[in-house]
PDB file of C-alpha atoms in Angstrom:
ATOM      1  CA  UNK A  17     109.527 -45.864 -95.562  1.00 43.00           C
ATOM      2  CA  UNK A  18     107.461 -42.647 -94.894  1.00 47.00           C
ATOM      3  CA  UNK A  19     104.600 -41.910 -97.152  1.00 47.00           C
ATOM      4  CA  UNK A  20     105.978 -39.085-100.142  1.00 48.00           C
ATOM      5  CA  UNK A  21     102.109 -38.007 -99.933  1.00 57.00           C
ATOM      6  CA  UNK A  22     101.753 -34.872 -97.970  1.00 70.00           C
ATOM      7  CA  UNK A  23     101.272 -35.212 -94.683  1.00 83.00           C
ATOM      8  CA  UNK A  24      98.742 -33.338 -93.043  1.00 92.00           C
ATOM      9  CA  UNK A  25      99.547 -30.641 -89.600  1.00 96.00           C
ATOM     10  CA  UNK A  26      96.227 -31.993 -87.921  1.00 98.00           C
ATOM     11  CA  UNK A  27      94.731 -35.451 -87.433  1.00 98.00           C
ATOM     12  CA  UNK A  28      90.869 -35.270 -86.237  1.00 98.00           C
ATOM     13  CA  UNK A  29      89.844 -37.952 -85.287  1.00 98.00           C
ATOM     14  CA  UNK A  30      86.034 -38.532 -84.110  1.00 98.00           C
ATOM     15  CA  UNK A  31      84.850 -42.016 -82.539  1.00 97.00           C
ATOM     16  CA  UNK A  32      80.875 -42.501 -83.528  1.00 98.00           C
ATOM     17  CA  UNK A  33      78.292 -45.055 -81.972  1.00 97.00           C
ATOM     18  CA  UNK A  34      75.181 -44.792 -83.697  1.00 97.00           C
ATOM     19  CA  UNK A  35      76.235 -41.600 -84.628  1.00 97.00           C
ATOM     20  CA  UNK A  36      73.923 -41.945 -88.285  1.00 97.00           C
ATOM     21  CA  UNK A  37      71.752 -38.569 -87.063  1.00 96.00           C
ATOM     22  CA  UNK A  38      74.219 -35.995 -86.525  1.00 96.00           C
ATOM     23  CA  UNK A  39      77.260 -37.076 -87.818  1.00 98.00           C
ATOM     24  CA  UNK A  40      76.749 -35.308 -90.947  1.00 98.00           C
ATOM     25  CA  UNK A  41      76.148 -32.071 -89.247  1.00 97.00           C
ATOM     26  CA  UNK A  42      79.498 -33.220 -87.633  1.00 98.00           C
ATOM     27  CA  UNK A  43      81.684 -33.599 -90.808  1.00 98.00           C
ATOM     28  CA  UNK A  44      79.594 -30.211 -92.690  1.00 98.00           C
ATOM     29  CA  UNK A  45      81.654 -28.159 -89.766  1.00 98.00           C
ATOM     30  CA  UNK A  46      84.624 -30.015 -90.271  1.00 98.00           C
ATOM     31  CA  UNK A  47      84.474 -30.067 -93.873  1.00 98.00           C
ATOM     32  CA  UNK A  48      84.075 -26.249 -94.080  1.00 98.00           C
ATOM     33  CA  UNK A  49      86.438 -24.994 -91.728  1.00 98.00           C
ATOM     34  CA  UNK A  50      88.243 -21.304 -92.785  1.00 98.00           C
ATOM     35  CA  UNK A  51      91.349 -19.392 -91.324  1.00 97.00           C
ATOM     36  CA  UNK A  52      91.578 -16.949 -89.101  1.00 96.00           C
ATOM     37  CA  UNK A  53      91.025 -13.956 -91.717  1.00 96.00           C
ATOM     38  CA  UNK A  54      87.547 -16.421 -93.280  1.00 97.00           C
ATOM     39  CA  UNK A  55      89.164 -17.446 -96.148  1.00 97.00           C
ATOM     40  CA  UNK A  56      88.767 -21.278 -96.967  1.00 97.00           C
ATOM     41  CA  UNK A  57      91.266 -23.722 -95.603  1.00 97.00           C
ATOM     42  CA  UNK A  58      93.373 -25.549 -97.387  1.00 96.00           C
ATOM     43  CA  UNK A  59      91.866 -28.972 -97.000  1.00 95.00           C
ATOM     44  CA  UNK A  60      95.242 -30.652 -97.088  1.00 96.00           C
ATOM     45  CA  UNK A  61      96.001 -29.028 -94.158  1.00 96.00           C
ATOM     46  CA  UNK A  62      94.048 -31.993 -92.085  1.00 98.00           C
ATOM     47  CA  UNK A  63      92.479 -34.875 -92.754  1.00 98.00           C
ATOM     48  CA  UNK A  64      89.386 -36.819 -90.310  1.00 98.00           C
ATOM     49  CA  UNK A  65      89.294 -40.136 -88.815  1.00 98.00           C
ATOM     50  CA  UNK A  66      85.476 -41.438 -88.022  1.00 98.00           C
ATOM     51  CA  UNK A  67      85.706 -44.623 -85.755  1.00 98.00           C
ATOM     52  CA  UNK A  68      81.821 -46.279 -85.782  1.00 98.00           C
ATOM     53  CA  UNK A  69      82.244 -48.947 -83.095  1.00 97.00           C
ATOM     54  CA  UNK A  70      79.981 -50.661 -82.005  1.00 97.00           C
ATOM     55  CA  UNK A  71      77.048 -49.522 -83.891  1.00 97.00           C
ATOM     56  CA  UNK A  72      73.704 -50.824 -84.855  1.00 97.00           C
ATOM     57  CA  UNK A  73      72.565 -48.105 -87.422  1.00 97.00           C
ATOM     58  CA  UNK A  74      74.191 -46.791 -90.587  1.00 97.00           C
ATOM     59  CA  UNK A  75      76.951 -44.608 -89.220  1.00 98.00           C
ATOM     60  CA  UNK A  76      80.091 -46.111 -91.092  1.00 98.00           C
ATOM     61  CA  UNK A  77      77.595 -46.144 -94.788  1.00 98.00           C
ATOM     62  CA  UNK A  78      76.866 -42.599 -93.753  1.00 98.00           C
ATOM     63  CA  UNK A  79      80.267 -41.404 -93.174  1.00 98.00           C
ATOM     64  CA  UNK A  80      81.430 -43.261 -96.196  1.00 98.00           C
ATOM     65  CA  UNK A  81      78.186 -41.602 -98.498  1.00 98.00           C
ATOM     66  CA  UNK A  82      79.912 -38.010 -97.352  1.00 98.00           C
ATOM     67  CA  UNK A  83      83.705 -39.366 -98.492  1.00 98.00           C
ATOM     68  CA  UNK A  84      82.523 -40.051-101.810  1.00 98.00           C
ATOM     69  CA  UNK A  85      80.411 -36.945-101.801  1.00 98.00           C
ATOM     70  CA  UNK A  86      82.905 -34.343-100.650  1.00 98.00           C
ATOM     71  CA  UNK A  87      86.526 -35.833-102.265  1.00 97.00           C
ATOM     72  CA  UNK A  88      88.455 -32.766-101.481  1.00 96.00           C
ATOM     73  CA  UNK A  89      87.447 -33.411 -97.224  1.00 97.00           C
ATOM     74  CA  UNK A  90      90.307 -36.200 -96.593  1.00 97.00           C
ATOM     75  CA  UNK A  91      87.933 -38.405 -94.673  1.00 98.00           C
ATOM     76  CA  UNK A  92      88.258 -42.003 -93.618  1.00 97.00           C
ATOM     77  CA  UNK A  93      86.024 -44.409 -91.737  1.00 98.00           C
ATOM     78  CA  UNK A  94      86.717 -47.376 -89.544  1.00 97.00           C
ATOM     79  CA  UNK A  95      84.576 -49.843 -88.159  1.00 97.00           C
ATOM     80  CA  UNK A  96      85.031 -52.044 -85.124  1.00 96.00           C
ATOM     81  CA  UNK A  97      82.604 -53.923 -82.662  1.00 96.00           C
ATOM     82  CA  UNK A  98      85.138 -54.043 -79.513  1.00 96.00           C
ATOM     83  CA  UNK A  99      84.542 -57.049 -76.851  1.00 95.00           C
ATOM     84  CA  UNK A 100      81.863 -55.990 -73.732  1.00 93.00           C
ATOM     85  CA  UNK A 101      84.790 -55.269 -71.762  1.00 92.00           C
ATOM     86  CA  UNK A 102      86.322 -52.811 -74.343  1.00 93.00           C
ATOM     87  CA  UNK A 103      83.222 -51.238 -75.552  1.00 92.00           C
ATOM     88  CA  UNK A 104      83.464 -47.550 -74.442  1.00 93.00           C
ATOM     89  CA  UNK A 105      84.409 -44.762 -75.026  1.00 92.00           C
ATOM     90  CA  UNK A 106      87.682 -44.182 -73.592  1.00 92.00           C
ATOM     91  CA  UNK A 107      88.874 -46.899 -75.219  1.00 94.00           C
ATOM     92  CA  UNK A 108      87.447 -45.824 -78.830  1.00 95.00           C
ATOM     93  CA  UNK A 109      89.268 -42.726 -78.221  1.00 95.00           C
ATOM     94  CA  UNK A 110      91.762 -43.941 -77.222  1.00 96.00           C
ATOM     95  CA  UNK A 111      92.245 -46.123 -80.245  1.00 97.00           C
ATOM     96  CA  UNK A 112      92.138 -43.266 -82.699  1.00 98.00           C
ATOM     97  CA  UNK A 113      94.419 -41.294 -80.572  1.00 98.00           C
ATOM     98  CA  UNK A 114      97.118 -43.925 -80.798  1.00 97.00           C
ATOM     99  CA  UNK A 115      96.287 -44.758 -84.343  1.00 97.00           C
ATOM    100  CA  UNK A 116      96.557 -40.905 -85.606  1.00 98.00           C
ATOM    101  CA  UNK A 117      99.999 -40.619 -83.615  1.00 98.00           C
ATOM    102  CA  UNK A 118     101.058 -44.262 -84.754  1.00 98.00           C
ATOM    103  CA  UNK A 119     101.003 -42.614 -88.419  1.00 97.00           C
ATOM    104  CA  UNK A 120     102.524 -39.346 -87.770  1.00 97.00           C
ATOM    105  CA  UNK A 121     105.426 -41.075 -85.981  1.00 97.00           C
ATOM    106  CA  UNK A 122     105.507 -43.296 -88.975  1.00 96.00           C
ATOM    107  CA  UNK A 123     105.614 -40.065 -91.222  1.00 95.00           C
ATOM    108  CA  UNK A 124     108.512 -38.539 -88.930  1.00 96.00           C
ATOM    109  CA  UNK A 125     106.062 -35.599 -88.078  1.00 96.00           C
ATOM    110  CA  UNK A 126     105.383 -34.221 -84.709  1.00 97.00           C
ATOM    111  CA  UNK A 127     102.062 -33.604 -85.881  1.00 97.00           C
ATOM    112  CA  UNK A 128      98.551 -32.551 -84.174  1.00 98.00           C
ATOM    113  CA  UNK A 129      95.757 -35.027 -83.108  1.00 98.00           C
ATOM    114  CA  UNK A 130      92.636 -33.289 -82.441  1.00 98.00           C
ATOM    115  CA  UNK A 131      89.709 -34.577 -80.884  1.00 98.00           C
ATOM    116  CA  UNK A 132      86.029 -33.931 -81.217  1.00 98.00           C
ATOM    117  CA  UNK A 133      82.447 -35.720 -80.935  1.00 97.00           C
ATOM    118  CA  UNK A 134      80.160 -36.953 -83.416  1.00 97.00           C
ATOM    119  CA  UNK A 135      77.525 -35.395 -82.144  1.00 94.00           C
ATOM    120  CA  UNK A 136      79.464 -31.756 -82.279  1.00 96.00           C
ATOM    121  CA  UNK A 137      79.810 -28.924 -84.510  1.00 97.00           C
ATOM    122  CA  UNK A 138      83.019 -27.375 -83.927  1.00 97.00           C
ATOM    123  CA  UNK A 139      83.494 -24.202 -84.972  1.00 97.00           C
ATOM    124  CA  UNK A 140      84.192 -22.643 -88.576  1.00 98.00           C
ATOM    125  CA  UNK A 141      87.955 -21.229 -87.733  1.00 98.00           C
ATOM    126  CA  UNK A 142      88.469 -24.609 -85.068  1.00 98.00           C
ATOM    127  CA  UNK A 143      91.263 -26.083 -86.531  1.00 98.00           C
ATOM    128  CA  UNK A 144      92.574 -22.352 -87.488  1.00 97.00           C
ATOM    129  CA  UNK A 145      92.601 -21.229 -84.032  1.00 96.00           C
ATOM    130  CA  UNK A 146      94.029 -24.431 -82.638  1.00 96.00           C
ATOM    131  CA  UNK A 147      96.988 -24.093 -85.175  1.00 97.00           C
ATOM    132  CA  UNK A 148      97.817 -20.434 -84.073  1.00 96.00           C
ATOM    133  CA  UNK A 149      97.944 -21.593 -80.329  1.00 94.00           C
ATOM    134  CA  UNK A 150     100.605 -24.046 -81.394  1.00 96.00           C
ATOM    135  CA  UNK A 151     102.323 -21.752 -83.293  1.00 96.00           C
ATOM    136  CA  UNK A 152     103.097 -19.943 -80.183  1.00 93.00           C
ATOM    137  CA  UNK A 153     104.154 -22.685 -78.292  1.00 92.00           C
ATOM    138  CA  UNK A 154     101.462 -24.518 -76.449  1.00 92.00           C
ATOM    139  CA  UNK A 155     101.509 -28.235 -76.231  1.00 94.00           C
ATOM    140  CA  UNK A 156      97.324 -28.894 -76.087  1.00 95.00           C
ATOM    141  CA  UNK A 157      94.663 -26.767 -76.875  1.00 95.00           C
ATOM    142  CA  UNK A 158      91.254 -27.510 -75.403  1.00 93.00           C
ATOM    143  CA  UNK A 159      88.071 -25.693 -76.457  1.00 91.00           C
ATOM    144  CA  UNK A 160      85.346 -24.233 -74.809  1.00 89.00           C
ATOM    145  CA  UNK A 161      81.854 -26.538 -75.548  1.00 90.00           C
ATOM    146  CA  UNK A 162      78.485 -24.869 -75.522  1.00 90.00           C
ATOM    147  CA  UNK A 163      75.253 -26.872 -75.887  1.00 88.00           C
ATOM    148  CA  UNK A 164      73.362 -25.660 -78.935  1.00 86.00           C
ATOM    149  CA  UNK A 165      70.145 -23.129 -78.410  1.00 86.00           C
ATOM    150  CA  UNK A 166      67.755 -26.479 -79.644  1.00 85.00           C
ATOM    151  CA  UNK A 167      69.598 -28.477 -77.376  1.00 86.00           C
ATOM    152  CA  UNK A 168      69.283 -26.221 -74.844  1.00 85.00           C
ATOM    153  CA  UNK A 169      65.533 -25.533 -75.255  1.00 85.00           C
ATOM    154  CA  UNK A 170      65.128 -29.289 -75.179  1.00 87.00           C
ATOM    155  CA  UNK A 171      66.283 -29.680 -71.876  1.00 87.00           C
ATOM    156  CA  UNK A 172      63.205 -28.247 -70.508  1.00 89.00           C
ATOM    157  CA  UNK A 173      62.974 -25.558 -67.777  1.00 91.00           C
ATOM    158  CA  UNK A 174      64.269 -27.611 -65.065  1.00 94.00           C
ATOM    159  CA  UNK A 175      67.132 -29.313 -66.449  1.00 93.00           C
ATOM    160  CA  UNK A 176      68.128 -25.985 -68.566  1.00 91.00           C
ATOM    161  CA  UNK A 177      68.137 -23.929 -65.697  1.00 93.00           C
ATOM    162  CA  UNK A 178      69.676 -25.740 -63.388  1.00 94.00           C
ATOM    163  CA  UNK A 179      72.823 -26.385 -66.426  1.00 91.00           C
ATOM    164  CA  UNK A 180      73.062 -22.181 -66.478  1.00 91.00           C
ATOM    165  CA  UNK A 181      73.500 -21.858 -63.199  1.00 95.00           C
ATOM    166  CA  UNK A 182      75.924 -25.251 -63.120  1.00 93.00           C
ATOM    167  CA  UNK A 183      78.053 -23.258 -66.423  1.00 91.00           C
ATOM    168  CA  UNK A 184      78.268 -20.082 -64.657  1.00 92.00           C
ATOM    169  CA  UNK A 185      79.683 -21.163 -61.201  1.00 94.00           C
ATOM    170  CA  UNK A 186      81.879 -23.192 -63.017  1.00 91.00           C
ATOM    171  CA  UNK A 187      83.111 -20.149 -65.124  1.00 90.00           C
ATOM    172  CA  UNK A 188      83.376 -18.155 -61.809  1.00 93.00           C
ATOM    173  CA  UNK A 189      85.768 -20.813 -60.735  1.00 92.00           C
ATOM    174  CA  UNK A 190      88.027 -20.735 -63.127  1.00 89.00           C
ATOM    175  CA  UNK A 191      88.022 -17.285 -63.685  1.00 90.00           C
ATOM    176  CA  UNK A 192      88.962 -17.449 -59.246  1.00 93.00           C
ATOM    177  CA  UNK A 193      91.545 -19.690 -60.194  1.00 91.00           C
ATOM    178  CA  UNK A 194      93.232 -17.204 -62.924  1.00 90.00           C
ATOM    179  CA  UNK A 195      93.095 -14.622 -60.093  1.00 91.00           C
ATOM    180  CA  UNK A 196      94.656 -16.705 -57.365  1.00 94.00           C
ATOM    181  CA  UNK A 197      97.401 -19.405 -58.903  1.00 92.00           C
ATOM    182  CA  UNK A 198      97.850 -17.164 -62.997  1.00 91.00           C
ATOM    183  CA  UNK A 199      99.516 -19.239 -65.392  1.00 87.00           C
ATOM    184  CA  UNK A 200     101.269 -18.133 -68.314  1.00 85.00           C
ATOM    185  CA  UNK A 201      99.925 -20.777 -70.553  1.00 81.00           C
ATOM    186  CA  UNK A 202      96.037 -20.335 -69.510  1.00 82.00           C
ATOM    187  CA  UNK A 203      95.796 -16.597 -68.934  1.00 82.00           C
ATOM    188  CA  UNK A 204      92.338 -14.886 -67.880  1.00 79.00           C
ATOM    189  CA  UNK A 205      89.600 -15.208 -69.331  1.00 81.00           C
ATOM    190  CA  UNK A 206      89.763 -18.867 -69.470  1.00 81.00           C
ATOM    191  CA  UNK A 207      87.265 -21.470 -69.441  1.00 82.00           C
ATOM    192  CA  UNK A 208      86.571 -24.304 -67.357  1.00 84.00           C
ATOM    193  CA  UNK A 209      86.202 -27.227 -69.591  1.00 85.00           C
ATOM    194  CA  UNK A 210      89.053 -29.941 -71.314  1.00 85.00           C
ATOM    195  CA  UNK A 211      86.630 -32.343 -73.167  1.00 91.00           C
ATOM    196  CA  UNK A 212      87.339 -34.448 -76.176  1.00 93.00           C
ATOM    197  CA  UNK A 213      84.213 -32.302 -77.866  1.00 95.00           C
ATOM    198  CA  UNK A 214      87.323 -30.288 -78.880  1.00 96.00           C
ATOM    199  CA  UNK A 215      90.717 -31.269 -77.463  1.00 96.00           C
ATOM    200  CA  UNK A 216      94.207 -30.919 -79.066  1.00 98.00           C
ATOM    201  CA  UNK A 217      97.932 -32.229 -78.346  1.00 98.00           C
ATOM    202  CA  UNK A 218     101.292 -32.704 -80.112  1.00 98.00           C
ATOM    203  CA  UNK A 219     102.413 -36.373 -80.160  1.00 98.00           C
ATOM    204  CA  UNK A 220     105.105 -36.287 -78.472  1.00 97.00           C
ATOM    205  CA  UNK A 221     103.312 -34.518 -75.639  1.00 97.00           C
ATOM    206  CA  UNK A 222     100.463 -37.532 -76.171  1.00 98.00           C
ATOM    207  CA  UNK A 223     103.658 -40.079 -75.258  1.00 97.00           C
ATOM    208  CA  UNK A 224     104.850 -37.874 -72.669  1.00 97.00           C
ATOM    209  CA  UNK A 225     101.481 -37.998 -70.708  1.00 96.00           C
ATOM    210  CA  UNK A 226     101.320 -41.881 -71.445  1.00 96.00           C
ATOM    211  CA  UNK A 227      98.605 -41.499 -73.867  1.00 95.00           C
ATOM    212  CA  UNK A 228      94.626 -41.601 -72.594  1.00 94.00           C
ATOM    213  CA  UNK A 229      94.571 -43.367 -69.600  1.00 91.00           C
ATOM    214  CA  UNK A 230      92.494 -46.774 -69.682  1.00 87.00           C
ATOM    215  CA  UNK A 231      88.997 -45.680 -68.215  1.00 88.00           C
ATOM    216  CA  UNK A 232      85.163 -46.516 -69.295  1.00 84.00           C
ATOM    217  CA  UNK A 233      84.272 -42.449 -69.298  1.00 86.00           C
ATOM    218  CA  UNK A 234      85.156 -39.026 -68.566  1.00 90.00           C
ATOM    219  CA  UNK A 235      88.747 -40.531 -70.743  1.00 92.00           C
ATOM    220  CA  UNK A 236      89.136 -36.602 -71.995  1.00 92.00           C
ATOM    221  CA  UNK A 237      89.227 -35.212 -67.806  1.00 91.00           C
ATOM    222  CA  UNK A 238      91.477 -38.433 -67.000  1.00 92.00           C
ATOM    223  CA  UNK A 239      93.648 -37.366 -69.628  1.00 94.00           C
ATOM    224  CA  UNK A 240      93.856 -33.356 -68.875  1.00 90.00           C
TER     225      UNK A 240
END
Protein backbone atom coordinates (compact mmCIF):
# COMPACT_ATOMS: atom_id res chain seq x y z
CA UNK A 1 0.00 0.00 0.00
CA UNK A 2 1.24 3.63 -0.56
CA UNK A 3 3.46 5.14 2.01
CA UNK A 4 0.99 7.56 4.63
CA UNK A 5 4.44 9.61 4.88
CA UNK A 6 4.25 12.69 2.81
CA UNK A 7 5.27 12.43 -0.36
CA UNK A 8 7.44 14.87 -1.75
CA UNK A 9 6.47 17.20 -5.42
CA UNK A 10 10.23 16.73 -6.56
CA UNK A 11 12.62 13.78 -6.65
CA UNK A 12 16.43 14.95 -7.33
CA UNK A 13 18.24 12.61 -7.98
CA UNK A 14 22.20 13.04 -8.61
CA UNK A 15 24.45 9.96 -9.81
CA UNK A 16 28.24 10.55 -8.27
CA UNK A 17 31.58 8.74 -9.33
CA UNK A 18 34.24 9.84 -7.22
CA UNK A 19 32.28 12.66 -6.62
CA UNK A 20 34.05 13.01 -2.67
CA UNK A 21 35.43 16.81 -3.78
CA UNK A 22 32.49 18.64 -4.78
CA UNK A 23 29.68 16.82 -3.85
CA UNK A 24 29.26 18.72 -0.78
CA UNK A 25 29.24 21.96 -2.57
CA UNK A 26 26.57 19.94 -4.55
CA UNK A 27 24.12 19.06 -1.68
CA UNK A 28 24.98 22.92 0.28
CA UNK A 29 22.90 24.30 -3.01
CA UNK A 30 20.47 21.74 -2.80
CA UNK A 31 20.11 21.80 0.79
CA UNK A 32 19.48 25.59 0.83
CA UNK A 33 17.23 26.13 -1.88
CA UNK A 34 14.40 29.24 -1.28
CA UNK A 35 11.15 30.24 -3.25
CA UNK A 36 10.62 32.49 -5.61
CA UNK A 37 10.01 35.57 -3.12
CA UNK A 38 13.74 34.14 -0.97
CA UNK A 39 12.05 32.78 1.71
CA UNK A 40 13.30 29.20 2.79
CA UNK A 41 11.74 26.16 1.24
CA UNK A 42 9.94 23.88 2.83
CA UNK A 43 12.32 20.97 2.84
CA UNK A 44 9.51 18.46 2.57
CA UNK A 45 8.79 19.77 -0.52
CA UNK A 46 11.71 17.39 -2.15
CA UNK A 47 13.86 15.03 -1.12
CA UNK A 48 17.67 13.92 -3.02
CA UNK A 49 18.82 10.72 -4.30
CA UNK A 50 22.92 10.45 -4.50
CA UNK A 51 23.85 7.28 -6.60
CA UNK A 52 27.98 6.70 -5.96
CA UNK A 53 28.65 3.97 -8.53
CA UNK A 54 31.41 2.89 -9.21
CA UNK A 55 33.65 4.79 -7.01
CA UNK A 56 37.04 4.44 -5.54
CA UNK A 57 37.06 7.41 -3.00
CA UNK A 58 34.72 8.31 -0.16
CA UNK A 59 31.71 9.66 -2.00
CA UNK A 60 28.83 7.42 -0.48
CA UNK A 61 30.69 8.11 3.51
CA UNK A 62 30.63 11.71 2.38
CA UNK A 63 27.15 11.95 1.29
CA UNK A 64 26.09 9.91 4.23
CA UNK A 65 28.43 12.41 6.85
CA UNK A 66 26.02 15.40 5.28
CA UNK A 67 22.58 13.12 5.98
CA UNK A 68 23.41 12.83 9.46
CA UNK A 69 24.63 16.38 9.56
CA UNK A 70 21.74 18.21 7.94
CA UNK A 71 18.43 15.85 9.14
CA UNK A 72 15.91 18.29 7.94
CA UNK A 73 17.65 17.85 3.89
CA UNK A 74 15.73 14.40 3.04
CA UNK A 75 18.84 12.86 1.58
CA UNK A 76 19.61 9.28 0.70
CA UNK A 77 22.63 7.51 -0.73
CA UNK A 78 23.05 4.43 -2.83
CA UNK A 79 25.93 2.58 -3.78
CA UNK A 80 26.50 0.28 -6.72
CA UNK A 81 29.65 -0.94 -8.72
CA UNK A 82 27.71 -1.78 -12.17
CA UNK A 83 29.44 -4.57 -14.56
CA UNK A 84 32.17 -2.90 -17.35
CA UNK A 85 29.47 -3.02 -19.73
CA UNK A 86 27.00 -1.00 -17.51
CA UNK A 87 29.39 1.36 -15.99
CA UNK A 88 28.36 4.83 -17.33
CA UNK A 89 26.66 7.28 -17.03
CA UNK A 90 23.59 6.95 -18.92
CA UNK A 91 22.92 4.05 -17.32
CA UNK A 92 23.49 5.53 -13.61
CA UNK A 93 21.03 8.03 -14.63
CA UNK A 94 19.11 6.18 -15.89
CA UNK A 95 18.78 4.01 -12.84
CA UNK A 96 17.79 6.84 -10.55
CA UNK A 97 15.41 8.10 -13.07
CA UNK A 98 13.47 4.85 -13.06
CA UNK A 99 13.97 4.34 -9.40
CA UNK A 100 12.54 8.01 -8.40
CA UNK A 101 9.46 7.34 -10.84
CA UNK A 102 9.23 3.57 -9.65
CA UNK A 103 8.33 5.24 -6.11
CA UNK A 104 6.13 7.98 -7.14
CA UNK A 105 4.06 5.52 -9.20
CA UNK A 106 4.12 3.41 -6.12
CA UNK A 107 2.87 6.54 -4.10
CA UNK A 108 0.03 7.21 -6.84
CA UNK A 109 1.74 10.67 -7.52
CA UNK A 110 2.51 12.12 -10.84
CA UNK A 111 5.36 13.61 -9.27
CA UNK A 112 8.69 15.51 -10.55
CA UNK A 113 12.15 13.84 -11.09
CA UNK A 114 14.78 16.32 -11.43
CA UNK A 115 18.13 15.82 -12.51
CA UNK A 116 21.43 17.42 -11.73
CA UNK A 117 25.36 16.63 -11.43
CA UNK A 118 27.50 16.09 -8.60
CA UNK A 119 29.80 18.26 -9.59
CA UNK A 120 26.99 21.26 -9.92
CA UNK A 121 25.61 23.95 -7.92
CA UNK A 122 22.23 24.59 -9.01
CA UNK A 123 20.81 27.54 -8.21
CA UNK A 124 19.22 28.93 -4.83
CA UNK A 125 15.39 29.29 -6.24
CA UNK A 126 16.15 25.84 -8.76
CA UNK A 127 13.65 23.71 -7.60
CA UNK A 128 11.30 26.99 -7.04
CA UNK A 129 11.48 28.00 -10.53
CA UNK A 130 11.14 24.51 -11.92
CA UNK A 131 7.86 24.10 -9.82
CA UNK A 132 6.28 27.39 -11.23
CA UNK A 133 6.99 26.17 -14.88
CA UNK A 134 4.93 23.12 -14.05
CA UNK A 135 2.43 24.92 -12.52
CA UNK A 136 1.67 26.40 -15.81
CA UNK A 137 1.63 23.44 -17.66
CA UNK A 138 4.94 22.35 -19.03
CA UNK A 139 5.89 18.75 -19.04
CA UNK A 140 10.08 19.21 -18.59
CA UNK A 141 11.96 21.98 -17.57
CA UNK A 142 15.62 22.13 -18.53
CA UNK A 143 18.04 24.74 -17.17
CA UNK A 144 20.50 26.83 -18.52
CA UNK A 145 24.33 25.54 -17.19
CA UNK A 146 27.12 28.04 -16.86
CA UNK A 147 30.67 26.96 -15.96
CA UNK A 148 31.73 28.69 -12.76
CA UNK A 149 34.23 31.96 -12.99
CA UNK A 150 37.20 29.38 -11.26
CA UNK A 151 36.28 26.93 -13.64
CA UNK A 152 36.36 29.14 -16.23
CA UNK A 153 39.71 30.80 -15.36
CA UNK A 154 41.07 27.28 -15.17
CA UNK A 155 40.54 26.54 -18.57
CA UNK A 156 43.31 28.70 -19.60
CA UNK A 157 43.23 31.31 -22.42
CA UNK A 158 42.91 28.93 -25.16
CA UNK A 159 40.42 26.57 -24.08
CA UNK A 160 38.30 29.55 -22.30
CA UNK A 161 38.17 31.48 -25.26
CA UNK A 162 37.50 29.29 -27.64
CA UNK A 163 34.23 27.89 -25.02
CA UNK A 164 32.91 31.89 -25.24
CA UNK A 165 32.87 32.02 -28.56
CA UNK A 166 31.44 28.11 -28.77
CA UNK A 167 28.42 29.53 -25.90
CA UNK A 168 27.65 32.51 -27.85
CA UNK A 169 27.07 31.03 -31.40
CA UNK A 170 25.24 28.53 -29.78
CA UNK A 171 22.97 31.18 -28.03
CA UNK A 172 22.68 32.97 -31.46
CA UNK A 173 21.24 29.75 -32.69
CA UNK A 174 18.72 29.28 -30.63
CA UNK A 175 17.75 32.62 -30.27
CA UNK A 176 17.53 32.13 -34.78
CA UNK A 177 15.50 29.31 -34.06
CA UNK A 178 12.86 31.31 -31.72
CA UNK A 179 12.73 33.79 -34.65
CA UNK A 180 12.17 31.32 -37.44
CA UNK A 181 10.02 28.02 -36.13
CA UNK A 182 8.43 30.14 -32.27
CA UNK A 183 7.03 27.75 -30.00
CA UNK A 184 4.65 28.41 -27.41
CA UNK A 185 6.29 26.25 -24.87
CA UNK A 186 10.04 27.68 -25.40
CA UNK A 187 9.39 31.34 -26.15
CA UNK A 188 12.41 33.88 -26.83
CA UNK A 189 14.90 34.32 -25.01
CA UNK A 190 15.67 30.75 -24.69
CA UNK A 191 18.73 28.89 -24.24
CA UNK A 192 20.42 26.30 -26.05
CA UNK A 193 21.21 23.62 -23.63
CA UNK A 194 18.93 20.29 -22.15
CA UNK A 195 21.60 18.64 -19.86
CA UNK A 196 21.04 16.48 -16.86
CA UNK A 197 23.23 19.41 -14.89
CA UNK A 198 19.59 20.55 -14.41
CA UNK A 199 16.80 18.68 -16.21
CA UNK A 200 13.15 18.13 -15.11
CA UNK A 201 10.03 15.88 -16.25
CA UNK A 202 6.69 14.57 -14.92
CA UNK A 203 6.56 10.73 -14.82
CA UNK A 204 4.21 10.08 -16.85
CA UNK A 205 5.87 12.20 -19.52
CA UNK A 206 9.29 10.05 -18.44
CA UNK A 207 7.03 6.74 -19.63
CA UNK A 208 5.69 8.50 -22.47
CA UNK A 209 9.22 9.23 -23.96
CA UNK A 210 10.27 5.54 -22.99
CA UNK A 211 12.42 6.67 -20.25
CA UNK A 212 16.43 7.60 -20.98
CA UNK A 213 17.37 5.85 -23.83
CA UNK A 214 20.22 3.11 -23.29
CA UNK A 215 23.49 5.06 -24.33
CA UNK A 216 27.21 5.28 -22.71
CA UNK A 217 27.01 9.44 -22.81
CA UNK A 218 25.39 12.50 -23.84
CA UNK A 219 22.04 10.14 -22.08
CA UNK A 220 20.47 13.85 -21.12
CA UNK A 221 20.63 15.09 -25.35
CA UNK A 222 19.42 11.38 -26.27
CA UNK A 223 16.70 11.88 -24.02
CA UNK A 224 15.57 15.68 -25.01
Amino acid sequence: MPSSIAVPQVRVVVPAKNEALTIEAALDALRCQVDCDGYPLDPTRYDVTVLANNCADDTADVVRRYATQFPDLQLQVREETFPPQRANIGNARRTLFDDACERFEFEGVDGIVASTDADTCVSPDWIARMLAEFANGAQAVGGRIVISPAGLQSLGPILRAMHLRDTGYRILLANLAALVDPQSWDPFPRHHQHFGASLAVRVSTYRRAGGIPTVVTLEDMAFY
